[in-house]
Amino acid sequence: MARIQKKGTSGNAKNYITRSQAVRKLQISLGDFRRLCIFKGIYPREPRSKKRVSKSSTPSTTFYYAKDIQYLLHEPLLAKFRDQKALAKKISKALGRNEVSDASRLERNLTPKLSLDHIIKQRYPTFVDALRDLDDALSMLFLFANLPSTSEVPAKIIAKCQRLTLEFEHYLIRTHSLRKSFLSIKGIYYEATIQGQDILWLVPYKFVQRTGADVDFRIMATFVDFYTTLLGFINFRLYTSIGLVYPPRFDAKSEEQGAELGAFQLEGQNANGQTEIEGTADAQSNQKAQAEADRLLALPEEQQPGQAAEDGADNEGDDSGETNDQTSGALDQFTSVDESADTLPQPSATADASATGRLFEPFTFFLSRETPRHSLEFIVKAFGCKRVGWASVLGEPGSYCSEDDSRITHQIVDRPDLPLPSPPLTDGDDDEEEEGVVNRKPNERVPGRIYVQPQWVWDSINAGKLQRPDLYAPGATLPPHLSPWVKQKRGDYDPTAPLAEQETAAEVEMEDEGEDVVVDGADEGSESEEIDGVRGDEEAREMEVELEEEDGGMDVQLAQSDDEEPEDQDTAAAAADEWGGFSGDEGAADADADESAARQAQAELEAEALGHAPVNPTKPATGTAQAKRSKAEREAQEDVERRKMMMPRRKRKMYEKMVYSNARKDEETGKLRAKRRKIEKGATGAKG
C-alpha cells in the first residue's frame, strides 16, 4: 500500500509561501521584510490557483516563492536589522529612565550602517545589466531632487539626489549621449544612449510640489536608498571610462547662488596618472569660448558646422587626452570574402550621432527669465553649445553673458511678440555705447539676433536638424509638438501632414457636395479593407494567414475567388434576395440614378427661382456619398460576409473584435480630421 502523502508538502503548496509565514521564518518585522525584499528585488507572485497553494481554508492574498525566502535567510542585512531592533530597545529604556544623554550617545555611536554594495554586485553582475535597470532609478531620483524638504523627506536625501543627477547630466553633456526629449503633461522625457543601451527617464517640472498624505514615503525612501547606491556606482564607472576623476569637485557656495550645473568642476587624468583641472562646466570653459566663436564666425558659412565639430573634438582631445567611445569610436567595416556575394551594408550611425550631438555648437544662447533654465541649459550643452547665458538674478555663477551682449546669436523667450527697436532720437554723441554691448529699451528686440520659443530647441533635437526659426517666433502659433517615440501608421491621424492626404474617399465626396462630414464610426468599406489588407494592418494579415492554415473543412482559395459564379441560377437569385439586393440589375440602378439626378435638378431650379438655397428633397438621410457606392465595393462587402460565414466561431469572434477596435480608431481619427477641417475653414473665412 502506497504511503499517504500529507497535504501541503508537495506541488504548488511547497513552491509558494505566504507573507506571514515568510516574516515568521525570517524573524523580522513586516517593515524590515519589505525593505529587504526591495533591496534584493524579490516581489510577490500570483499562483494559478490560490486554493491549491493555501494550506488553510481561507486563501491568503500575498504569496512568495519559497526559494526566494530561503535565499533571504543568508542575507547579511538581517543581522543589521536585528542590531537596529536591539538598539531601539536600549534607547527606549534609557528614555524611560529619563537618561537623554545616554540615549543620544547610544544612537550616535552604536547605530549600524547599512551597506548595499554587495547587493548591487549580486543583482547586476555586468555593467550593461545596471544600465538596463537605470530608467526607474533616474525617474525616482529626479523626482526626489525636485521635492520640498519635509519631515518625511529630509533635506539630506534631496541634496544627495540633486548631486547624483547633476553628475549624471554632466556625463551626458561631455559625451553628447542625449538623443531625444519630449515635453508632456507629466514632465520632460529624456532618452540617452550609453554603451548601446537606450535609457528613458522622466523629470518633473519645477513647480511648487505639494506632498499628499496618501503617499507612503517610507517605501519610496527605501527605493531611493537603493537607487542612490546604484547611480553612484554607475557614475563612477562612466566618469572613469572617459578619463575623469569621480566624484567631481563641488562648490557649495556656487550652488547656493543658483549655479546648478556650473557648481561642478571636472578633473581629468593625464597619461602619467596625475590630476588635471579641466574647468567648470560654465565659467572656466567659457574663457576659451570667445576666441572660438570669433574663429567660427570668420569662416565661410558652408564650413562653419563641420569645422566647428572637428575643432571641438580636437580641443577636447588636447585638453584632457581622453578617448570617447561614444562619439569618436569608429564602427567596424564588414567585407565579404566571396566577390560574387551580396554587398554588406556598412554601419554609419557613429557619424550621424556625432553630427547631431554638436547641433548647437556654433551658437551662443541667452535664456530669458521666464523659460525653464535648467532643462534648456542641459539640452543645449548636451548638443554641443558651450556658451549659455541668463539673467544675473537667476544665479550669477555659471552665466556666460548678459542680455545686451552682442555675441548672442539665439535668445529663447516665452512671452508675447517683442517689438523691433525704434530709431535713435539723437546722433548718439551723448550716449556712447560700450564695446560689445547694445543699448536698448526694455522688452525690445536686438537687431541681428534670432528670437525663438523653447519648443524650437526640443523640435530641433528630435528632428536631428535645425528647424525654421520663423515658425517659433515670439507670439507665433507653434507647430504640433509630437512625441519622437510614436511611429505613425497608415490610417492614423498625422497633424504634420496635409489634410487632403489623410481624408477618406467618403469624406472627400461629402465635402465636395457641401455636406457636413459626420463621423459615426468606421467607413462602410472598412471590413473589406481589413480583410484584403488594403490598410496594411498587421492584425488583418495575421488573420488571413490563420484562415489559410485553418483545417476546418473549408477551401479558402475558393472563398477568395471573385470570378466564380453560382451554378444554379435560382440559388444565385435567392442569395441576392438574402443579401438585400447588393448585386441588383445594373440597368435598373442606372435608370434610378438618372431619375434621381433629374428630380434633383428640378428641385434646384425651383429653389433658385424662389431665391432659396438649393434643396434636394429626394436625397436619402445617409447622404449621397454613401448612396453612390460603386458595384465593386458592394461585391467586396458581399465577399467579406460570405467569407465570415465560412470561418470557425472562434476566428469569427476574433475577427469581429478586430474590426470593432479598428472602427473605434477610425472614429477617433475621423473626429480629429473633422476638428482640423473646421479650424482650417474658420481660418480661411477670417482671412477672407
XYZ file of C-alpha atoms in Angstrom:
688
model
C 0.000 0.000 0.000
C 1.345 3.411 -1.016
C 2.239 5.829 1.693
C -0.340 8.535 2.277
C 1.159 11.906 1.423
C 0.471 14.784 3.768
C -1.349 17.796 2.351
C 0.746 20.869 1.674
C 4.117 19.091 1.384
C 4.422 18.853 -2.416
C 3.423 20.617 -5.611
C 2.439 24.279 -5.638
C 1.815 24.274 -1.891
C 5.528 23.615 -1.394
C 6.698 26.105 -4.027
C 4.854 29.081 -2.524
C 4.854 30.650 0.925
C 2.615 33.320 2.379
C 3.887 36.678 3.615
C 3.090 35.965 7.267
C 4.937 32.650 7.073
C 7.936 34.392 5.487
C 8.041 37.033 8.228
C 7.934 34.385 10.935
C 10.640 32.364 9.208
C 12.996 35.352 8.891
C 12.125 36.604 12.444
C 11.933 40.263 11.420
C 9.189 42.857 11.396
C 6.928 43.490 8.432
C 8.605 46.833 7.659
C 12.076 45.275 7.621
C 10.760 42.452 5.437
C 9.508 44.975 2.892
C 12.837 46.824 2.889
C 14.745 43.585 2.438
C 12.545 42.488 -0.475
C 13.004 45.872 -2.174
C 16.771 45.724 -1.781
C 17.012 42.155 -3.065
C 14.496 42.577 -5.877
C 12.016 39.970 -4.596
C 8.359 40.620 -5.385
C 5.065 38.820 -4.624
C 3.942 36.103 -7.018
C 0.479 35.180 -8.193
C -0.131 31.394 -8.313
C -2.548 29.915 -10.793
C -4.780 28.510 -8.077
C -4.732 30.122 -4.653
C -6.905 27.349 -3.281
C -4.312 24.688 -4.069
C -1.434 26.785 -2.747
C -3.081 27.849 0.510
C -2.734 25.446 3.451
C -5.786 26.854 5.240
C -9.451 27.049 4.383
C -9.220 30.784 3.733
C -6.854 31.524 0.806
C -4.180 34.109 1.508
C -3.698 37.154 -0.669
C 0.104 37.538 -0.905
C 2.475 34.736 -1.871
C 6.219 34.498 -2.462
C 8.417 31.831 -3.919
C 9.722 29.574 -1.163
C 13.165 29.545 -2.781
C 13.337 33.352 -2.652
C 12.612 33.363 1.083
C 15.150 30.596 1.610
C 17.664 32.758 -0.256
C 16.991 35.657 2.148
C 17.985 33.585 5.182
C 21.674 34.089 4.345
C 21.463 37.857 3.777
C 23.931 39.914 5.906
C 21.383 42.714 6.237
C 19.315 40.514 8.585
C 21.980 40.930 11.251
C 21.899 44.715 10.747
C 18.133 44.760 11.157
C 18.375 42.766 14.387
C 21.069 45.130 15.684
C 18.807 48.088 14.918
C 15.962 46.429 16.820
C 18.182 45.757 19.854
C 19.480 49.359 19.789
C 15.924 50.696 19.635
C 15.095 48.736 22.825
C 18.139 50.160 24.638
C 17.269 53.722 23.588
C 13.659 53.330 24.708
C 14.794 52.023 28.117
C 17.200 54.950 28.517
C 14.482 57.434 27.643
C 12.144 55.676 30.089
C 14.706 56.296 32.857
C 15.000 59.925 31.683
C 18.619 59.391 30.591
C 18.580 61.552 27.499
C 22.347 61.902 27.228
C 22.840 58.138 27.321
C 20.153 57.662 24.667
C 21.782 60.196 22.359
C 25.189 58.591 22.936
C 23.826 55.142 22.051
C 22.194 56.471 18.922
C 25.341 58.329 17.866
C 27.855 55.554 18.480
C 26.010 52.261 18.083
C 23.725 52.890 15.110
C 24.596 50.211 12.498
C 25.377 51.448 8.993
C 23.687 49.622 6.123
C 25.850 48.957 3.086
C 24.171 47.914 -0.167
C 27.339 47.467 -2.199
C 27.194 43.667 -2.159
C 23.542 43.732 -3.254
C 24.414 45.901 -6.275
C 27.075 43.378 -7.307
C 24.669 40.464 -6.847
C 21.765 41.952 -8.783
C 23.885 43.405 -11.610
C 26.790 41.096 -12.478
C 27.685 43.202 -15.544
C 27.631 46.937 -16.172
C 25.178 46.554 -19.054
C 22.665 44.962 -16.671
C 22.891 48.021 -14.442
C 22.335 50.349 -17.408
C 19.224 48.422 -18.453
C 17.705 48.958 -14.999
C 18.549 52.666 -14.843
C 15.214 54.008 -16.152
C 13.256 53.714 -12.905
C 16.249 54.816 -10.843
C 16.657 58.087 -12.737
C 12.931 58.845 -12.670
C 12.774 58.306 -8.909
C 15.916 60.311 -8.126
C 14.904 63.249 -10.345
C 11.520 63.244 -8.602
C 13.078 63.445 -5.130
C 15.564 66.064 -6.331
C 12.598 68.396 -7.050
C 10.613 67.702 -3.858
C 10.469 70.199 -0.981
C 12.097 69.353 2.311
C 9.590 67.904 4.789
C 9.627 65.615 7.788
C 9.092 62.584 5.538
C 11.725 63.706 3.002
C 14.752 65.190 4.805
C 16.957 67.755 3.133
C 19.966 65.412 3.185
C 18.250 62.941 0.842
C 17.175 65.744 -1.519
C 20.717 67.150 -1.683
C 22.140 63.693 -2.394
C 19.665 63.096 -5.218
C 20.446 66.505 -6.717
C 24.184 65.871 -6.633
C 23.933 62.428 -8.272
C 21.557 63.594 -11.010
C 23.697 66.632 -11.848
C 26.769 64.396 -12.085
C 24.914 62.132 -14.499
C 23.859 65.131 -16.595
C 27.492 66.275 -16.768
C 28.458 62.918 -18.261
C 25.733 63.250 -20.906
C 26.944 66.768 -21.715
C 30.546 65.653 -22.010
C 29.848 62.618 -24.229
C 26.870 64.096 -26.183
C 24.870 60.962 -25.364
C 21.456 62.648 -25.193
C 19.267 61.696 -28.159
C 15.636 62.761 -27.709
C 13.398 64.739 -25.393
C 9.670 65.411 -25.184
C 7.508 67.874 -23.254
C 4.457 66.139 -21.796
C 1.843 66.951 -19.203
C 3.650 64.703 -16.680
C 7.057 66.299 -17.159
C 10.001 66.194 -19.553
C 11.038 62.857 -21.025
C 14.691 62.305 -21.923
C 16.363 59.475 -23.805
C 20.103 58.845 -23.863
C 22.193 56.111 -25.443
C 25.040 54.822 -23.264
C 27.129 51.910 -24.489
C 24.382 50.835 -26.865
C 21.602 50.924 -24.226
C 18.670 53.332 -24.633
C 17.758 54.877 -21.274
C 14.453 56.748 -20.914
C 13.501 58.695 -17.798
C 11.033 61.383 -16.682
C 11.897 64.675 -14.976
C 9.041 66.652 -13.352
C 8.603 70.352 -13.927
C 9.988 72.679 -11.273
C 6.672 73.742 -9.844
C 5.789 74.043 -6.181
C 5.254 70.417 -5.177
C 2.738 69.504 -2.514
C 3.169 66.068 -0.990
C -0.071 64.237 -0.308
C -0.923 62.365 2.864
C -1.877 59.220 0.931
C 1.710 58.626 -0.285
C 3.804 56.203 1.771
C 7.212 57.880 1.718
C 8.757 55.081 3.764
C 8.550 52.656 0.859
C 9.709 55.331 -1.592
C 12.624 56.190 0.685
C 13.680 52.536 0.589
C 13.793 52.654 -3.194
C 15.739 55.920 -3.029
C 18.359 54.330 -0.754
C 18.886 51.538 -3.263
C 18.820 53.788 -6.346
C 21.318 56.287 -4.910
C 23.797 53.456 -4.357
C 23.181 52.157 -7.866
C 23.603 55.554 -9.542
C 26.763 56.210 -7.524
C 28.318 53.023 -8.911
C 27.207 53.874 -12.460
C 28.519 57.447 -12.298
C 31.893 56.195 -11.064
C 32.142 53.746 -13.954
C 31.028 56.297 -16.535
C 33.427 59.009 -15.344
C 36.432 56.725 -15.203
C 35.635 55.306 -18.663
C 36.203 58.761 -20.242
C 39.202 59.678 -18.096
C 37.544 61.902 -15.484
C 38.019 61.874 -11.727
C 34.982 60.845 -9.683
C 33.464 62.470 -7.736
C 33.953 65.881 -9.354
C 34.684 68.915 -7.242
C 31.550 70.554 -5.899
C 31.352 74.229 -4.984
C 28.678 74.601 -2.319
C 28.800 78.408 -2.455
C 28.084 78.469 -6.192
C 25.259 76.015 -5.677
C 23.665 78.279 -3.099
C 23.783 81.133 -5.608
C 21.944 79.083 -8.252
C 24.781 77.710 -10.385
C 23.421 74.109 -10.540
C 25.449 72.570 -13.403
C 28.121 75.263 -13.036
C 28.826 74.270 -9.428
C 30.800 71.194 -10.543
C 34.431 71.275 -11.579
C 35.519 68.326 -13.732
C 39.011 66.905 -13.387
C 40.826 64.695 -15.858
C 43.753 62.340 -15.558
C 46.722 62.570 -17.907
C 48.862 59.712 -19.159
C 51.081 59.847 -16.054
C 48.120 59.419 -13.723
C 48.231 62.996 -12.488
C 45.070 65.015 -11.966
C 44.467 68.000 -14.207
C 41.707 70.526 -13.637
C 39.657 70.882 -16.782
C 37.478 73.710 -15.501
C 33.887 74.052 -14.530
C 31.103 73.336 -16.917
C 30.474 77.036 -17.457
C 32.891 79.591 -16.052
C 36.360 78.239 -16.781
C 35.422 76.539 -20.040
C 33.925 79.793 -21.295
C 37.297 81.550 -21.151
C 38.124 79.962 -24.500
C 34.620 80.369 -25.901
C 35.024 83.910 -27.224
C 38.110 83.116 -29.302
C 36.439 80.018 -30.691
C 33.258 81.934 -31.554
C 35.228 84.624 -33.383
C 37.092 81.979 -35.356
C 33.839 80.213 -36.329
C 32.213 83.450 -37.456
C 35.235 84.282 -39.615
C 34.859 81.026 -41.580
C 32.581 80.717 -44.625
C 29.036 79.664 -43.892
C 29.323 76.277 -45.579
C 32.375 75.388 -43.495
C 31.200 76.521 -40.069
C 29.242 73.478 -38.746
C 31.686 70.803 -39.873
C 34.784 72.797 -38.958
C 33.305 73.604 -35.547
C 32.666 69.937 -34.853
C 36.220 68.959 -35.841
C 37.841 71.751 -33.838
C 35.685 70.966 -30.806
C 36.769 67.317 -30.934
C 40.439 68.357 -31.302
C 40.208 70.764 -28.372
C 38.693 68.125 -26.126
C 41.422 65.676 -27.041
C 44.166 68.239 -26.438
C 42.803 69.352 -23.076
C 42.030 66.054 -21.439
C 43.794 63.428 -23.542
C 40.764 61.200 -23.364
C 39.135 58.825 -25.788
C 35.388 58.861 -26.054
C 33.939 55.599 -27.257
C 30.526 57.229 -27.623
C 31.375 59.783 -30.319
C 34.880 59.229 -31.679
C 34.946 55.434 -31.937
C 34.703 54.147 -35.493
C 32.494 51.173 -36.263
C 33.846 48.019 -37.831
C 33.632 47.654 -41.590
C 32.355 44.319 -42.888
C 33.876 42.900 -46.052
C 32.724 39.837 -47.929
C 35.177 37.046 -48.730
C 33.323 35.971 -51.849
C 33.344 38.609 -54.593
C 30.115 37.288 -56.097
C 28.249 37.555 -52.803
C 25.874 40.363 -51.908
C 27.345 43.630 -50.664
C 27.043 44.009 -46.920
C 25.595 47.346 -45.713
C 28.148 49.281 -43.683
C 27.109 50.975 -40.413
C 27.113 54.756 -40.354
C 25.390 55.562 -37.047
C 28.531 56.959 -35.451
C 28.898 59.837 -37.897
C 25.219 60.730 -37.684
C 25.237 60.671 -33.875
C 28.393 62.805 -33.763
C 26.924 65.429 -36.108
C 23.611 65.508 -34.235
C 25.359 65.729 -30.865
C 27.015 69.003 -31.941
C 23.901 70.624 -33.360
C 24.159 73.853 -31.319
C 27.938 74.172 -31.196
C 28.334 77.338 -33.341
C 25.691 79.306 -31.392
C 25.533 81.407 -28.260
C 22.248 81.201 -26.334
C 20.634 83.538 -23.864
C 17.794 82.191 -21.714
C 15.143 84.643 -20.617
C 13.973 84.530 -17.052
C 10.526 83.062 -17.916
C 11.972 79.953 -19.612
C 12.874 76.651 -17.857
C 16.560 77.442 -17.411
C 17.926 74.142 -16.145
C 16.335 71.924 -18.785
C 17.272 74.277 -21.624
C 20.827 74.664 -20.342
C 21.202 70.888 -20.083
C 19.832 70.206 -23.571
C 21.757 72.871 -25.491
C 25.004 71.915 -23.738
C 24.381 68.223 -24.395
C 24.116 69.075 -28.094
C 27.387 70.962 -28.330
C 26.727 74.516 -27.133
C 29.352 75.884 -24.737
C 28.106 79.467 -24.399
C 24.858 79.852 -22.450
C 23.872 82.972 -20.565
C 20.953 84.128 -18.445
C 19.955 86.991 -16.201
C 22.102 87.518 -13.129
C 19.051 87.478 -10.879
C 18.688 83.745 -11.615
C 22.225 82.976 -10.500
C 25.439 84.740 -11.320
C 27.835 81.731 -11.186
C 27.851 79.853 -14.462
C 26.222 82.584 -16.537
C 28.183 83.442 -19.656
C 26.954 86.879 -20.706
C 24.253 89.468 -20.145
C 21.202 90.039 -22.325
C 22.770 93.069 -24.060
C 25.858 91.164 -25.217
C 26.388 91.368 -28.973
C 27.857 87.838 -29.154
C 24.445 86.212 -28.552
C 23.061 84.516 -31.661
C 19.830 82.992 -30.260
C 17.608 84.205 -27.441
C 14.933 81.861 -26.095
C 11.840 83.701 -24.876
C 8.369 82.640 -23.820
C 6.422 85.876 -23.909
C 4.254 87.808 -26.429
C 5.764 89.310 -29.542
C 8.632 91.701 -28.895
C 8.724 94.966 -30.895
C 11.626 95.937 -33.079
C 13.951 98.678 -31.803
C 12.943 102.255 -32.555
C 15.402 104.558 -34.366
C 17.550 106.786 -32.134
C 16.285 110.276 -31.428
C 19.774 111.833 -31.237
C 23.032 111.409 -33.052
C 24.460 109.386 -30.222
C 27.112 111.876 -29.084
C 25.937 111.888 -25.502
C 25.166 108.159 -25.157
C 28.317 106.339 -26.059
C 27.933 102.574 -26.430
C 30.450 100.315 -24.827
C 32.290 97.799 -26.952
C 30.296 94.585 -27.369
C 27.220 95.934 -25.543
C 23.995 97.052 -27.205
C 21.946 99.782 -25.504
C 18.233 99.143 -25.907
C 14.933 99.688 -24.207
C 13.297 97.005 -22.041
C 11.214 94.369 -23.912
C 12.724 95.319 -27.236
C 14.461 93.129 -29.798
C 18.151 93.306 -30.587
C 18.916 93.509 -34.334
C 20.773 90.522 -35.766
C 19.599 88.117 -33.062
C 17.224 85.169 -33.567
C 14.318 85.010 -31.118
C 12.636 81.625 -30.701
C 10.314 79.923 -28.253
C 11.564 77.000 -26.113
C 9.803 74.389 -28.276
C 12.271 75.159 -31.079
C 15.048 73.500 -29.059
C 13.086 70.289 -28.485
C 11.800 70.006 -32.055
C 15.292 70.610 -33.448
C 16.963 67.873 -31.442
C 14.152 65.383 -32.138
C 14.343 66.078 -35.870
C 18.145 65.977 -35.889
C 18.365 69.321 -37.673
C 17.640 72.976 -37.033
C 14.010 73.934 -37.584
C 12.832 77.151 -39.213
C 13.064 79.932 -36.595
C 10.176 81.917 -38.080
C 7.738 79.126 -37.150
C 8.768 79.502 -33.500
C 8.949 83.291 -33.300
C 7.606 85.020 -30.147
C 3.827 85.208 -30.267
C 3.518 82.788 -33.222
C 1.229 79.747 -33.198
C 3.584 76.832 -32.657
C 3.588 73.657 -34.760
C 2.342 70.487 -33.044
C 4.885 69.053 -30.601
C 4.853 65.313 -31.310
C 6.428 62.514 -29.343
C 9.590 61.204 -31.045
C 8.850 57.657 -29.846
C 5.444 57.328 -31.542
C 5.631 55.960 -35.070
C 2.813 56.962 -37.358
C 0.912 54.105 -39.013
C -1.083 54.296 -42.173
C -4.619 55.301 -41.288
C -3.668 57.246 -38.147
C -4.089 60.991 -37.864
C -0.876 62.857 -38.585
C -1.012 66.568 -37.632
C 2.113 67.322 -39.684
C 0.701 66.004 -42.966
C -1.796 67.969 -45.099
C -5.444 67.206 -44.515
C -6.044 66.326 -48.169
C -3.619 63.391 -47.925
C -5.441 61.862 -44.936
C -9.084 62.223 -45.897
C -11.013 59.156 -46.925
C -12.976 58.885 -50.167
C -16.292 59.289 -48.362
C -15.127 62.481 -46.635
C -13.905 63.919 -49.923
C -17.246 63.211 -51.638
C -19.260 64.695 -48.818
C -17.032 67.786 -48.719
C -17.347 68.267 -52.483
C -21.131 68.145 -52.192
C -21.071 70.749 -49.418
C -22.289 68.386 -46.707
C -21.125 68.348 -43.111
C -18.839 65.429 -42.516
C -20.274 63.490 -39.578
C -18.194 60.639 -38.224
C -20.440 57.865 -36.875
C -17.791 55.176 -36.869
C -15.729 53.423 -39.460
C -16.383 53.596 -43.180
C -18.730 51.024 -44.607
C -15.943 49.523 -46.623
C -13.643 49.120 -43.638
C -14.244 45.395 -43.338
C -13.285 44.786 -46.942
C -10.189 46.940 -46.475
C -9.217 44.970 -43.391
C -9.678 41.524 -44.894
C -7.931 42.395 -48.156
C -5.007 44.092 -46.446
C -5.600 47.488 -48.079
C -4.782 49.393 -44.887
C -1.831 47.192 -44.158
C -2.971 46.325 -40.642
C -0.890 43.582 -39.091
C -3.870 42.004 -37.380
C -5.655 41.567 -40.692
C -2.615 39.938 -42.258
C -2.313 37.555 -39.310
C -5.990 36.722 -39.685
C -5.539 35.857 -43.360
C -2.602 33.597 -42.513
C -4.696 31.844 -39.890
C -7.521 31.407 -42.364
C -5.213 29.830 -44.923
C -3.752 27.435 -42.337
C -7.125 26.514 -40.819
C -8.161 22.889 -41.425
C -11.821 23.323 -40.692
C -13.140 21.602 -43.819
C -13.218 24.738 -45.977
C -11.267 25.915 -49.003
C -10.132 29.490 -48.512
C -8.920 29.846 -52.086
C -12.434 29.145 -53.355
C -13.815 31.756 -50.982
C -11.292 34.371 -52.166
C -12.049 33.990 -55.892
C -14.111 36.832 -57.301
C -14.709 35.353 -60.775
C -16.605 32.326 -59.535
C -20.330 32.284 -60.343
C -23.008 30.059 -58.784
C -24.023 27.117 -60.947
C -27.671 27.316 -60.084
C -29.448 30.498 -61.145
C -32.184 30.006 -58.557
C -29.547 29.749 -55.836
C -27.911 32.935 -57.073
C -31.243 34.749 -57.085
C -32.011 33.522 -53.580
C -28.607 34.722 -52.411
C -29.248 38.110 -53.983
C -32.573 38.361 -52.185
C -30.975 37.314 -48.914
C -28.260 39.977 -49.084
C -30.725 42.781 -49.635
C -30.094 43.294 -53.350
C -26.443 44.244 -53.175
C -25.931 42.755 -56.646
C -29.005 44.166 -58.365
C -29.614 44.885 -62.018
C -27.077 47.348 -63.339
C -29.515 48.833 -65.843
C -32.143 49.443 -63.191
C -29.570 51.114 -61.000
C -28.565 53.416 -63.851
C -32.178 54.302 -64.550
C -32.799 55.110 -60.896
C -29.674 57.256 -60.844
C -30.812 59.206 -63.927
C -34.286 59.751 -62.479
C -32.798 60.907 -59.161
C -30.498 63.339 -60.960
C -33.449 64.773 -62.928
C -35.506 65.293 -59.761
C -32.540 66.934 -58.049
C -32.018 69.332 -60.978
C -35.720 70.271 -60.968
C -35.647 70.951 -57.213
C -32.571 73.141 -57.593
C -34.243 75.206 -60.341
C -37.378 75.733 -58.239
C -35.312 76.777 -55.201
C -33.243 79.162 -57.300
C -36.384 80.752 -58.705
C -37.732 81.332 -55.196
C -34.398 82.782 -54.034
C -33.597 79.960 -51.577
C -30.603 77.664 -51.302
C -30.981 74.549 -53.451
C -32.583 71.726 -51.513
C -32.767 68.117 -52.593
C -35.906 66.584 -51.065
C -35.245 63.166 -52.551
C -31.761 62.794 -51.064
C -31.634 59.940 -48.546
C -30.754 60.607 -44.916
C -27.490 58.727 -45.084
C -26.058 61.173 -47.632
C -25.328 60.948 -51.322
C -21.728 59.882 -50.704
C -22.870 56.572 -49.253
C -25.597 56.176 -51.898
C -23.059 56.387 -54.741
C -21.088 53.386 -53.644
C -19.809 51.533 -56.667
C -20.612 47.999 -57.679
C -17.080 46.821 -56.917
C -17.366 47.934 -53.289
C -20.700 46.161 -52.905
C -19.223 42.972 -54.283
C -16.273 43.239 -51.926
C -18.628 43.694 -48.971
C -20.645 40.679 -50.062
C -17.472 38.634 -50.379
C -16.443 39.582 -46.864
C -19.771 38.497 -45.406
C -19.605 35.228 -47.309
C -16.128 34.501 -46.013
C -17.151 35.373 -42.460
C -19.830 32.703 -42.619
C -17.191 30.140 -43.561
C -14.985 30.999 -40.580
C -14.984 28.950 -37.382
C -16.735 30.610 -34.490
C -13.517 31.386 -32.619
C -11.914 33.031 -35.651
C -15.113 34.931 -36.474
C -15.324 36.364 -32.944
C -11.669 37.354 -33.108
C -12.202 38.996 -36.489
C -15.253 40.929 -35.313
C -13.338 42.179 -32.281
C -10.512 43.310 -34.543
C -12.948 45.135 -36.841
C -14.587 46.800 -33.845
C -11.270 48.064 -32.467
C -10.254 49.364 -35.894
C -13.615 51.091 -36.231
C -13.040 52.864 -32.922
C -9.622 54.023 -34.109
C -11.101 55.243 -37.394
C -13.778 57.103 -35.466
C -11.224 58.910 -33.327
C -9.066 59.852 -36.319
C -12.191 60.993 -38.177
C -13.098 63.291 -35.302
C -9.608 64.788 -35.326
C -9.787 65.364 -39.089
C -13.218 66.969 -38.748
C -11.934 69.256 -35.998
C -8.953 70.284 -38.115
C -11.190 70.827 -41.156
C -13.408 73.135 -39.101
C -10.407 75.095 -37.823
C -8.972 75.499 -41.298
C -12.317 76.665 -42.671
C -12.627 79.181 -39.843
C -9.131 80.494 -40.507
C -9.869 80.786 -44.218
C -13.100 82.680 -43.508
C -11.318 85.053 -41.153
C -8.685 85.847 -43.784
C -11.363 86.381 -46.392
